[in-house]
Coordinates of C-alpha atoms in Angstrom, one line a residue:
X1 CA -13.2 -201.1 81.5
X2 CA -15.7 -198.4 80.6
X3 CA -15.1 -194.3 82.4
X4 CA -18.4 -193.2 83.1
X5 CA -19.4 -190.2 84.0
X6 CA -23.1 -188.8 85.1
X7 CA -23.5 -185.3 84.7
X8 CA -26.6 -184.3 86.6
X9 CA -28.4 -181.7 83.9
X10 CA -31.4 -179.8 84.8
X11 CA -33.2 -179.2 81.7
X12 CA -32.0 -182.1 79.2
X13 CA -34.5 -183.6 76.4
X14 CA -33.4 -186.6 74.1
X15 CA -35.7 -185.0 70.6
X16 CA -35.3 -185.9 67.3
X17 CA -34.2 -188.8 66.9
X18 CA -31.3 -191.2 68.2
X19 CA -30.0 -189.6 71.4
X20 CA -29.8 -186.1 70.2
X21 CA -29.5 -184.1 73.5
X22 CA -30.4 -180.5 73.6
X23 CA -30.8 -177.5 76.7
X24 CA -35.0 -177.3 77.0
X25 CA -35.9 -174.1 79.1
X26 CA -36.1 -174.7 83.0
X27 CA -39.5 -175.5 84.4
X28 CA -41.2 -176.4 87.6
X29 CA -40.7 -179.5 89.0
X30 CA -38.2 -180.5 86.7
X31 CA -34.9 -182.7 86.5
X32 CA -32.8 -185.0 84.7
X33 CA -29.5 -186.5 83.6
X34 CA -26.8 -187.7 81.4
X35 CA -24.6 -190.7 81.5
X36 CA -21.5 -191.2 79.2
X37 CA -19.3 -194.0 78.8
X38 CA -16.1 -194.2 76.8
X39 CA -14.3 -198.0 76.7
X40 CA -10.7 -199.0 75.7
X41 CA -10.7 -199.5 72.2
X42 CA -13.2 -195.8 71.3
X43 CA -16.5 -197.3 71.9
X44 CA -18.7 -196.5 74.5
X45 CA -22.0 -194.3 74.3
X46 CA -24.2 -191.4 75.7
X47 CA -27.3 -191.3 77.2
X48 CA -29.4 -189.1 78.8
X49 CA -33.1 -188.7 80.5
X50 CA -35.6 -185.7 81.1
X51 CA -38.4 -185.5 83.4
X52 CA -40.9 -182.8 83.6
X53 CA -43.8 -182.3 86.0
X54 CA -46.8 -180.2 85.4
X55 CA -50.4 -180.3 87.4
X56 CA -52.4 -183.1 85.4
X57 CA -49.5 -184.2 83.4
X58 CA -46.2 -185.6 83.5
X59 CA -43.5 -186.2 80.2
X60 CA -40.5 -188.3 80.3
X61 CA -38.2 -188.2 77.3
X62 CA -35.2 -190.4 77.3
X63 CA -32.3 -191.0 74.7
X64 CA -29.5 -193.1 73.9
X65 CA -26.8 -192.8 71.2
X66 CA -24.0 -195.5 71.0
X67 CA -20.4 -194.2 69.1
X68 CA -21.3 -196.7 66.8
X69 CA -24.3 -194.7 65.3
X70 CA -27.3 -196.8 67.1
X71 CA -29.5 -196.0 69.3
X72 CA -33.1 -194.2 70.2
X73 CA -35.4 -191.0 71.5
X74 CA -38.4 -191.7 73.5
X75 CA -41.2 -189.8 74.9
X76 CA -44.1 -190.5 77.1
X77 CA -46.6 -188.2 77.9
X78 CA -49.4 -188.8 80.8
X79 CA -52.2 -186.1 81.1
X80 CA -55.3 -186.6 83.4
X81 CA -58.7 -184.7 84.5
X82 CA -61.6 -184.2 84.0
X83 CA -62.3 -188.1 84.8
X84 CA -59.9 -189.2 81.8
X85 CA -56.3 -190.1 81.5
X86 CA -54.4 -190.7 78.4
X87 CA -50.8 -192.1 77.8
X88 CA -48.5 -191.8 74.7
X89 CA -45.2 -193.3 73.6
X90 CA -43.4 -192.2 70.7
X91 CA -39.5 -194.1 70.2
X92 CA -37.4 -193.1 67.6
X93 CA -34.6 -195.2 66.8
X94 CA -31.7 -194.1 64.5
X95 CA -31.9 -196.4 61.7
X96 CA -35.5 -194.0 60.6
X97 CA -38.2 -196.5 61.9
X98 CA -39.7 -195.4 64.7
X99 CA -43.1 -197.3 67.4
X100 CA -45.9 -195.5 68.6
X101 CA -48.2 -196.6 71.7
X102 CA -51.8 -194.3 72.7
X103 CA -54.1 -194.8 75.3
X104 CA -56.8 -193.1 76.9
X105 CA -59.4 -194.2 80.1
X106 CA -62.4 -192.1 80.3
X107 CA -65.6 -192.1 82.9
X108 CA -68.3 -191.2 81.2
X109 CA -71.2 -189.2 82.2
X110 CA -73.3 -192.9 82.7
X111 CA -70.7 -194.0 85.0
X112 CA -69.3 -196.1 82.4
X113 CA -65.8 -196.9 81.5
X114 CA -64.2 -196.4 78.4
X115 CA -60.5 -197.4 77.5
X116 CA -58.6 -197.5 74.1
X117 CA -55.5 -198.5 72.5
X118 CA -53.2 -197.7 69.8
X119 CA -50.1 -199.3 68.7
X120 CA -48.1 -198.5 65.1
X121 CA -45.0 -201.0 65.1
X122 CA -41.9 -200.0 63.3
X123 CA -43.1 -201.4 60.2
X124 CA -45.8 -199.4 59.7
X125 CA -48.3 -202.0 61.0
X126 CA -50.9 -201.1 63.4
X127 CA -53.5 -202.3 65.7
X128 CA -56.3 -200.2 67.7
X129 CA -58.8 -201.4 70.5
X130 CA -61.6 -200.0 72.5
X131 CA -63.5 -201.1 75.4
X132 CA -66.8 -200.5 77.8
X133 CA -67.9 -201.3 80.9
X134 CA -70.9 -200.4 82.4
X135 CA -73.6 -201.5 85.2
X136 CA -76.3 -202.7 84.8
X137 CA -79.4 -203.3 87.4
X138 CA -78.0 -207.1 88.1
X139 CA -74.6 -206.6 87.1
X140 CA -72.3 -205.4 84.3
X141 CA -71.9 -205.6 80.7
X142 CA -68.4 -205.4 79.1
X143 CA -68.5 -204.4 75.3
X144 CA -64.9 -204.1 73.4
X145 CA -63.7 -204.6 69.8
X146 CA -60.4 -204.1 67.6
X147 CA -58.6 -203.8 64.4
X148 CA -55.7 -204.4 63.0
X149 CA -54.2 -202.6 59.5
X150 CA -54.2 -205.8 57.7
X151 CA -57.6 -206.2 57.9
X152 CA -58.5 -207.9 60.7
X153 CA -61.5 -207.2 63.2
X154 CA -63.1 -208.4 65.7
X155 CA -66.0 -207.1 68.4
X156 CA -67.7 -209.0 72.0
X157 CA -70.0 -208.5 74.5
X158 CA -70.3 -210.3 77.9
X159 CA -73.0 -209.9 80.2
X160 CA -73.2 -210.5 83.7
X161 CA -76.4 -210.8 85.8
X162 CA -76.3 -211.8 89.5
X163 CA -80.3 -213.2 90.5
X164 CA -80.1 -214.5 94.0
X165 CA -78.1 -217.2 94.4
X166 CA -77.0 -218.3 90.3
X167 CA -74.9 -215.9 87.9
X168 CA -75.6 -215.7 84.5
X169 CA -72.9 -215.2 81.6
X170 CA -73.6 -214.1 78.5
X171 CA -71.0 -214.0 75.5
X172 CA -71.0 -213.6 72.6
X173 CA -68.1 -212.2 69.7
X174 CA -67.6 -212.1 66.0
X175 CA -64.8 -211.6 63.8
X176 CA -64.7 -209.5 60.9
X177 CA -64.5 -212.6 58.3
X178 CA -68.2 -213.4 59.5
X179 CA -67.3 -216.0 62.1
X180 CA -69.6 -215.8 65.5
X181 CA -69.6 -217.6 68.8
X182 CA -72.3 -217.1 71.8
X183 CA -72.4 -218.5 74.8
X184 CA -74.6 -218.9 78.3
X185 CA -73.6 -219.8 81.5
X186 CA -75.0 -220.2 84.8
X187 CA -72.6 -220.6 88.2
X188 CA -74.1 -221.1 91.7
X189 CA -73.1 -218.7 94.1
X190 CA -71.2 -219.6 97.5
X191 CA -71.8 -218.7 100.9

């Protein structure tokens, strides 16, 4: 049977890598935690978890360390204003690889909407995407596109026009090797 015990800690951050715990200096709005567990035959492990709360943005960074030399440091970051908000996730894990995860909503001055996404896997790959939507007189358009680090890319648009009682959908995409694909629709509205 594992002995636990949670030892409420008011300023703890997990930095650096896998589970390394260290005293951050006390802010507003802030609180967090550690758990440790020892079992029967030595193992067991520690973990612990840090939340900080600011006007417009908020970090959580977590941690967990096993006696047996595994485990992880994470943070996430939210900030927001000004008609944006963006989001990160950095993980650590002890064996030197490490994830990453950005992303970011915007309003822009046109009323539009913009949103993009990063991701960096623990191999080093990556893949990014991006994203409008805006209105138009009869409806929306939707524009978005990605890539990835080995090469691969893609981009589409889809149109949407209301006119009485039909809708109209346009698509269309291509991919980075030269491939394309369109396409129009027309639906009847219901009552």
């Amino acid at each position: 049977m594992f002995r636990s015990a949670i030892i409420p800690a008011f300023a703890m951050l997990a930095t650096g890598g896998a589970g390394a715990l260290v005293a951050a200096p006390a802010e507003a709005r802030e609180h967090g935690r550690i758990v440790r567990a020892q079992g029967p035959y030595g193992g067991g492990y520690v973990a612990g978890r840090h939340v900080s709360r600011q006007p417009g943005s908020t970090q959580v960074t977590r941690g967990a360390a096993t006696y047996g030399g595994r485990g992880y440091g994470q943070t996430r970051s939210t900030q927001w204003g000004d008609g944006a908000v963006t989001n990160s996730v950095d993980r650590r894990y002890a064996n030197g690889t490490g994830m990453s995860r950005d992303s970011s909503l915007v309003r822009n001055g046109d009323g539009s909407v913009s949103v993009q996404r990063d991701r960096t896997g623990p191999a080093g790959n990556s893949q990014s995407g991006w994203s409008t939507i805006y209105r138009t007189d009869d409806g929306y358009t939707r524009t978005r596109s990605g890539a990835t680090s080995s090469g691969r890319s893609y981009s589409a648009t889809r149109d949407v026009s209301v006119n009485g009682d039909s809708v109209t959908v346009d698509r269309n995409a291509a991919t980075g090797s030269g491939r394309a694909v369109s396409s129009t629709r027309t639906y009847s509205r219901r009552d």
